[in-house]
Short mmCIF file of C-alpha atoms in Angstrom, two decimals:
data_model
loop_
_atom_site.label_atom_id
_atom_site.label_comp_id
_atom_site.label_asym_id
_atom_site.label_seq_id
_atom_site.Cartn_x
_atom_site.Cartn_y
_atom_site.Cartn_z
CA MET Q 447 -71.65 -67.77 131.53
CA GLN Q 448 -72.44 -70.87 129.39
CA LYS Q 449 -69.60 -73.87 128.79
CA ARG Q 450 -69.84 -75.37 125.81
CA VAL Q 451 -67.79 -78.69 124.57
CA ILE Q 452 -66.30 -78.25 121.34
CA LYS Q 453 -64.09 -81.68 121.34
CA PHE Q 454 -63.88 -84.74 122.76
CA GLN Q 455 -59.88 -86.84 121.22
CA ALA Q 456 -58.76 -90.27 123.01
CA ALA Q 457 -55.22 -91.12 121.60
CA LEU Q 458 -54.02 -94.62 122.02
CA PHE Q 459 -50.41 -95.01 121.63
CA GLY Q 460 -48.17 -98.27 120.76
CA THR Q 461 -46.79 -99.85 117.65
CA PHE Q 462 -48.99 -100.20 114.68
CA ASN Q 463 -49.20 -101.33 111.11
CA PHE Q 464 -52.33 -99.28 108.77
CA PRO Q 465 -50.13 -98.66 106.28
CA ALA Q 466 -52.22 -96.07 103.64
CA GLU Q 467 -52.32 -98.05 101.22
CA PRO Q 468 -55.48 -99.64 99.15
CA ASP Q 469 -55.47 -103.41 100.94
CA THR Q 470 -56.11 -101.62 104.14
CA ILE Q 471 -58.24 -98.96 103.21
CA VAL Q 472 -60.64 -102.33 101.66
CA LYS Q 473 -60.07 -104.49 105.12
CA LEU Q 474 -61.20 -100.80 107.44
CA MET Q 475 -64.09 -100.18 105.51
CA THR Q 476 -65.22 -103.57 105.26
CA VAL Q 477 -65.46 -103.53 108.57
CA PHE Q 478 -66.53 -99.60 109.13
CA ALA Q 479 -68.99 -98.54 106.88
CA PRO Q 480 -71.10 -100.05 108.83
CA LEU Q 481 -70.69 -98.04 111.25
CA GLY Q 482 -71.06 -95.29 109.05
CA PHE Q 483 -67.67 -94.51 108.80
CA MET Q 484 -65.96 -93.73 105.41
CA PRO Q 485 -61.79 -94.48 104.54
CA GLN Q 486 -59.93 -91.82 103.20
CA VAL Q 487 -56.00 -91.46 102.86
CA ILE Q 488 -55.04 -88.10 104.85
CA SER Q 489 -51.75 -85.94 104.63
CA VAL Q 490 -50.47 -84.80 107.46
CA PRO Q 491 -47.14 -82.60 109.21
CA ASP Q 492 -44.73 -85.08 110.69
CA LEU Q 493 -44.33 -83.56 114.17
CA MET Q 494 -40.63 -85.37 114.49
CA THR Q 495 -39.24 -84.94 110.65
CA GLY Q 496 -41.64 -81.98 109.77
CA LEU Q 497 -42.47 -83.75 106.62
CA THR Q 498 -45.12 -84.30 105.33
CA ALA Q 499 -47.05 -88.55 105.75
CA GLN Q 500 -49.84 -89.83 104.42
CA ARG Q 501 -52.36 -91.29 107.37
CA ILE Q 502 -55.88 -93.22 106.52
CA GLY Q 503 -58.80 -91.63 107.93
CA MET Q 504 -62.41 -93.23 109.21
CA THR Q 505 -64.31 -89.81 108.71
CA ARG Q 506 -68.31 -90.67 110.03
CA GLY Q 507 -69.96 -86.74 108.94
CA ASP Q 508 -68.25 -83.37 109.58
CA ASP Q 509 -67.59 -84.60 113.40
CA VAL Q 510 -66.00 -88.06 113.72
CA VAL Q 511 -62.33 -89.05 113.07
CA MET Q 512 -60.27 -91.59 113.50
CA LEU Q 513 -56.61 -91.39 112.71
CA LEU Q 514 -54.32 -94.47 112.58
CA ALA Q 515 -50.31 -93.60 112.49
CA PRO Q 516 -47.88 -96.51 113.08
CA ASP Q 517 -47.82 -94.93 117.09
CA ARG Q 518 -50.66 -93.95 118.27
CA ILE Q 519 -54.66 -93.95 116.79
CA ASP Q 520 -56.69 -90.78 118.11
CA PHE Q 521 -60.02 -90.71 118.06
CA THR Q 522 -61.62 -86.94 118.01
CA ALA Q 523 -65.40 -85.70 118.10
CA THR Q 524 -65.81 -81.80 117.13
CA MET Q 525 -68.90 -80.25 118.96
CA PRO Q 526 -70.09 -83.50 120.39
CA THR Q 527 -73.61 -84.03 120.28
CA VAL Q 528 -72.73 -86.88 123.36
CA ASP Q 529 -71.36 -86.37 127.12
CA ILE Q 530 -67.80 -87.67 127.98
CA ALA Q 531 -69.61 -91.24 129.12
CA GLY Q 532 -71.14 -91.56 125.29
CA PHE Q 533 -67.76 -90.67 123.63
CA VAL Q 534 -65.73 -92.48 125.50
CA ASN Q 535 -68.41 -95.48 124.97
CA ASP Q 536 -68.46 -94.85 120.70
CA ALA Q 537 -64.18 -95.03 121.10
CA VAL Q 538 -64.56 -98.59 122.90
CA THR Q 539 -66.56 -99.83 120.56
CA ASN Q 540 -64.63 -98.34 117.56
CA VAL Q 541 -61.13 -99.90 119.43
CA GLU Q 542 -63.24 -103.06 119.33
CA GLN Q 543 -63.18 -103.56 115.79
CA LEU Q 544 -59.37 -102.60 114.77
CA GLU Q 545 -57.62 -106.23 114.35
CA ARG Q 546 -60.38 -108.09 115.90
CA GLY Q 547 -60.04 -106.39 119.07
CA ASN Q 548 -55.98 -107.65 119.44
CA LEU Q 549 -54.22 -104.31 119.27
CA ARG Q 550 -52.08 -103.18 122.95
CA PHE Q 551 -51.18 -99.94 124.39
CA ASN Q 552 -48.97 -98.75 126.35
CA ARG Q 553 -50.69 -94.88 126.81
CA VAL Q 554 -53.76 -93.40 126.64
CA ALA Q 555 -55.36 -89.99 127.06
CA LEU Q 556 -58.47 -88.37 127.28
CA VAL Q 557 -58.58 -84.66 126.37
CA VAL Q 558 -61.95 -82.25 126.91
CA ASP Q 559 -62.04 -78.76 125.01
CA THR Q 560 -64.40 -76.17 125.84
CA LEU Q 561 -65.71 -73.00 125.33
CA LEU Q 562 -67.09 -70.66 128.02
CA GLU Q 563 -69.25 -68.47 126.94
CA GLU Q 564 -71.83 -65.19 127.03
CA MET Q 565 -69.24 -64.79 130.10
CA SER Q 566 -69.33 -60.90 131.44
CA GLU Q 567 -66.70 -58.66 131.88
CA ALA Q 568 -67.05 -59.74 135.73
CA GLU Q 569 -66.27 -63.67 135.30
CA ILE Q 570 -63.77 -63.32 133.26
CA GLU Q 571 -61.40 -60.75 135.32
CA ALA Q 572 -62.16 -62.85 138.70
CA MET Q 573 -60.49 -66.08 136.05
CA ARG Q 574 -58.04 -64.47 135.60
CA GLU Q 575 -57.13 -63.38 138.55
CA LYS Q 576 -57.96 -67.35 139.41
CA LEU Q 577 -55.29 -68.33 137.44
CA LEU Q 578 -52.65 -64.97 137.00
CA PRO Q 579 -53.01 -63.60 140.28
CA HIS Q 580 -49.95 -61.09 138.89
CA SER Q 581 -50.86 -60.54 135.41
CA GLY Q 582 -52.03 -57.24 134.74
CA ALA Q 583 -56.04 -56.27 135.08
CA ARG Q 584 -57.98 -56.42 132.24
CA SER Q 585 -55.17 -57.71 129.91
CA ILE Q 586 -56.99 -58.15 126.58
CA GLU Q 587 -54.83 -61.76 126.10
CA TRP Q 588 -53.67 -64.47 127.89
CA MET Q 589 -52.74 -68.43 128.87
CA ALA Q 590 -52.22 -70.16 131.90
CA ARG Q 591 -50.97 -74.09 131.58
CA TRP Q 592 -49.33 -75.53 133.93
CA VAL Q 593 -48.90 -79.94 133.74
CA THR Q 594 -49.00 -81.94 137.13
CA PRO Q 595 -48.46 -85.70 137.96
CA VAL Q 596 -51.38 -87.50 139.70
CA ILE Q 597 -50.82 -90.90 141.28
CA ASN Q 598 -54.34 -92.99 140.90
CA GLU Q 599 -54.13 -96.62 142.57
CA THR Q 600 -51.83 -98.10 140.16
CA GLU Q 601 -50.65 -95.37 137.44
CA GLN Q 602 -49.20 -91.93 137.71
CA TYR Q 603 -50.69 -89.53 134.98
CA ASN Q 604 -50.07 -85.71 133.59
CA VAL Q 605 -52.43 -83.30 133.96
CA CYS Q 606 -52.80 -80.71 131.44
CA LEU Q 607 -54.60 -78.18 132.21
CA GLU Q 608 -55.05 -74.32 130.17
CA ALA Q 609 -56.93 -71.14 129.43
CA ILE Q 610 -56.66 -69.12 126.44
CA LYS Q 611 -58.51 -66.06 126.03
CA ALA Q 612 -57.15 -64.43 122.50
CA SER Q 613 -58.63 -62.37 119.43
CA GLY Q 614 -58.52 -64.87 116.89
CA LEU Q 615 -59.03 -68.03 118.25
CA MET Q 616 -60.20 -70.17 115.25
CA MET Q 617 -61.54 -74.06 115.10
CA PHE Q 618 -62.59 -76.70 112.40
CA PHE Q 619 -65.67 -77.82 112.30
CA ASN Q 620 -68.67 -78.40 110.29
CA GLY Q 621 -66.33 -78.22 107.51
CA ARG Q 622 -64.84 -74.85 107.74
CA MET Q 623 -62.97 -72.92 110.24
CA GLN Q 624 -64.71 -70.60 113.09
CA PRO Q 625 -63.85 -68.55 115.15
CA LEU Q 626 -64.37 -68.98 118.76
CA HIS Q 627 -65.93 -66.28 121.39
CA GLY Q 628 -64.56 -66.65 125.20
CA ILE Q 629 -62.03 -68.44 127.28
CA LYS Q 630 -61.17 -71.60 125.58
CA THR Q 631 -60.12 -74.10 128.14
CA LEU Q 632 -58.52 -78.06 127.83
CA HIS Q 633 -58.58 -80.71 129.97
CA ASP Q 634 -55.83 -83.34 128.75
CA VAL Q 635 -54.95 -85.77 130.66
CA SER Q 636 -52.95 -89.32 129.69
CA THR Q 637 -50.67 -91.77 131.59
CA THR Q 638 -47.11 -91.20 132.26
CA PRO Q 639 -45.13 -91.82 129.06
CA SER Q 640 -42.49 -93.24 130.94
CA ASN Q 641 -44.47 -96.69 131.93
CA THR Q 642 -43.66 -98.59 128.41
CA SER Q 643 -45.71 -101.49 129.19
CA PRO Q 644 -48.57 -102.96 126.74
CA ARG Q 645 -50.61 -103.13 129.71
CA PHE Q 646 -54.19 -101.31 127.50
CA ASP Q 647 -56.12 -103.51 125.34
CA ALA Q 648 -59.89 -103.59 124.15
CA GLN Q 649 -60.81 -105.10 127.13
CA ASN Q 650 -59.86 -103.40 129.70
CA LEU Q 651 -59.68 -99.53 127.96
CA ARG Q 652 -62.82 -98.46 129.09
CA GLY Q 653 -61.77 -98.59 132.53
CA ALA Q 654 -58.72 -96.65 131.55
CA LEU Q 655 -60.26 -93.83 129.64
CA ASP Q 656 -63.19 -93.90 132.98
CA ALA Q 657 -60.06 -93.58 135.30
CA ILE Q 658 -59.00 -90.23 132.93
CA SER Q 659 -63.06 -89.17 132.81
CA GLN Q 660 -62.74 -88.65 136.56
CA ILE Q 661 -59.48 -86.85 136.64
CA ILE Q 662 -60.89 -85.03 134.34
CA SER Q 663 -64.40 -84.27 136.17
CA ALA Q 664 -62.65 -83.30 139.58
CA ARG Q 665 -60.61 -80.63 138.33
CA THR Q 666 -63.13 -77.36 137.85
CA ASP Q 667 -60.13 -75.29 138.43
CA LEU Q 668 -60.53 -73.71 134.47
CA ASP Q 669 -64.50 -74.24 134.70
CA ASN Q 670 -65.21 -71.87 137.67
CA ALA Q 671 -63.78 -69.06 138.51
#
């Protein structure tokens, strides 16, 4: 079995003002062009209304995207060439450039999407039996998912773990949709949405993401059958 990280994502939740207008794009380009980013207006579906909304996206090559929305900022690295510590460092560095580091957030999240490849039938069965002991033996498609609240020092987190085996799994990377062969696992850990205090900023964001990264590192349920 080989383990390959296919996506890192950091999400910062709050109230932001980055309208998809020329003035905003020029301001962002002045700051981020020296870092290798190019701004563009991206059409994304609004999950609340179902309508298409215009958002500003900052892209660096084919694999790094920063998406700015009124309620969240997402940093995504697809098929990353750095480890989780390098990704966190990159995300924090970019946040420090937004609004001169004066943004505040009430919730942060970190996602690690992984693909387990070249698995033998015995390894696949061992994982299925561990995660879904009452499912059918030798099932060709299955999904396990659960969310667990975890309290760590002064923060409470929602820890989401997920594993999927299904034919036809696809992911967009290297500029096109590509099939995924293996078991896709997901670690999605976020501070609880019940705490709405804007307690995160550019200065303490690294510590917040590092704490979540440690939770993910300690969770071996999905990556070791």
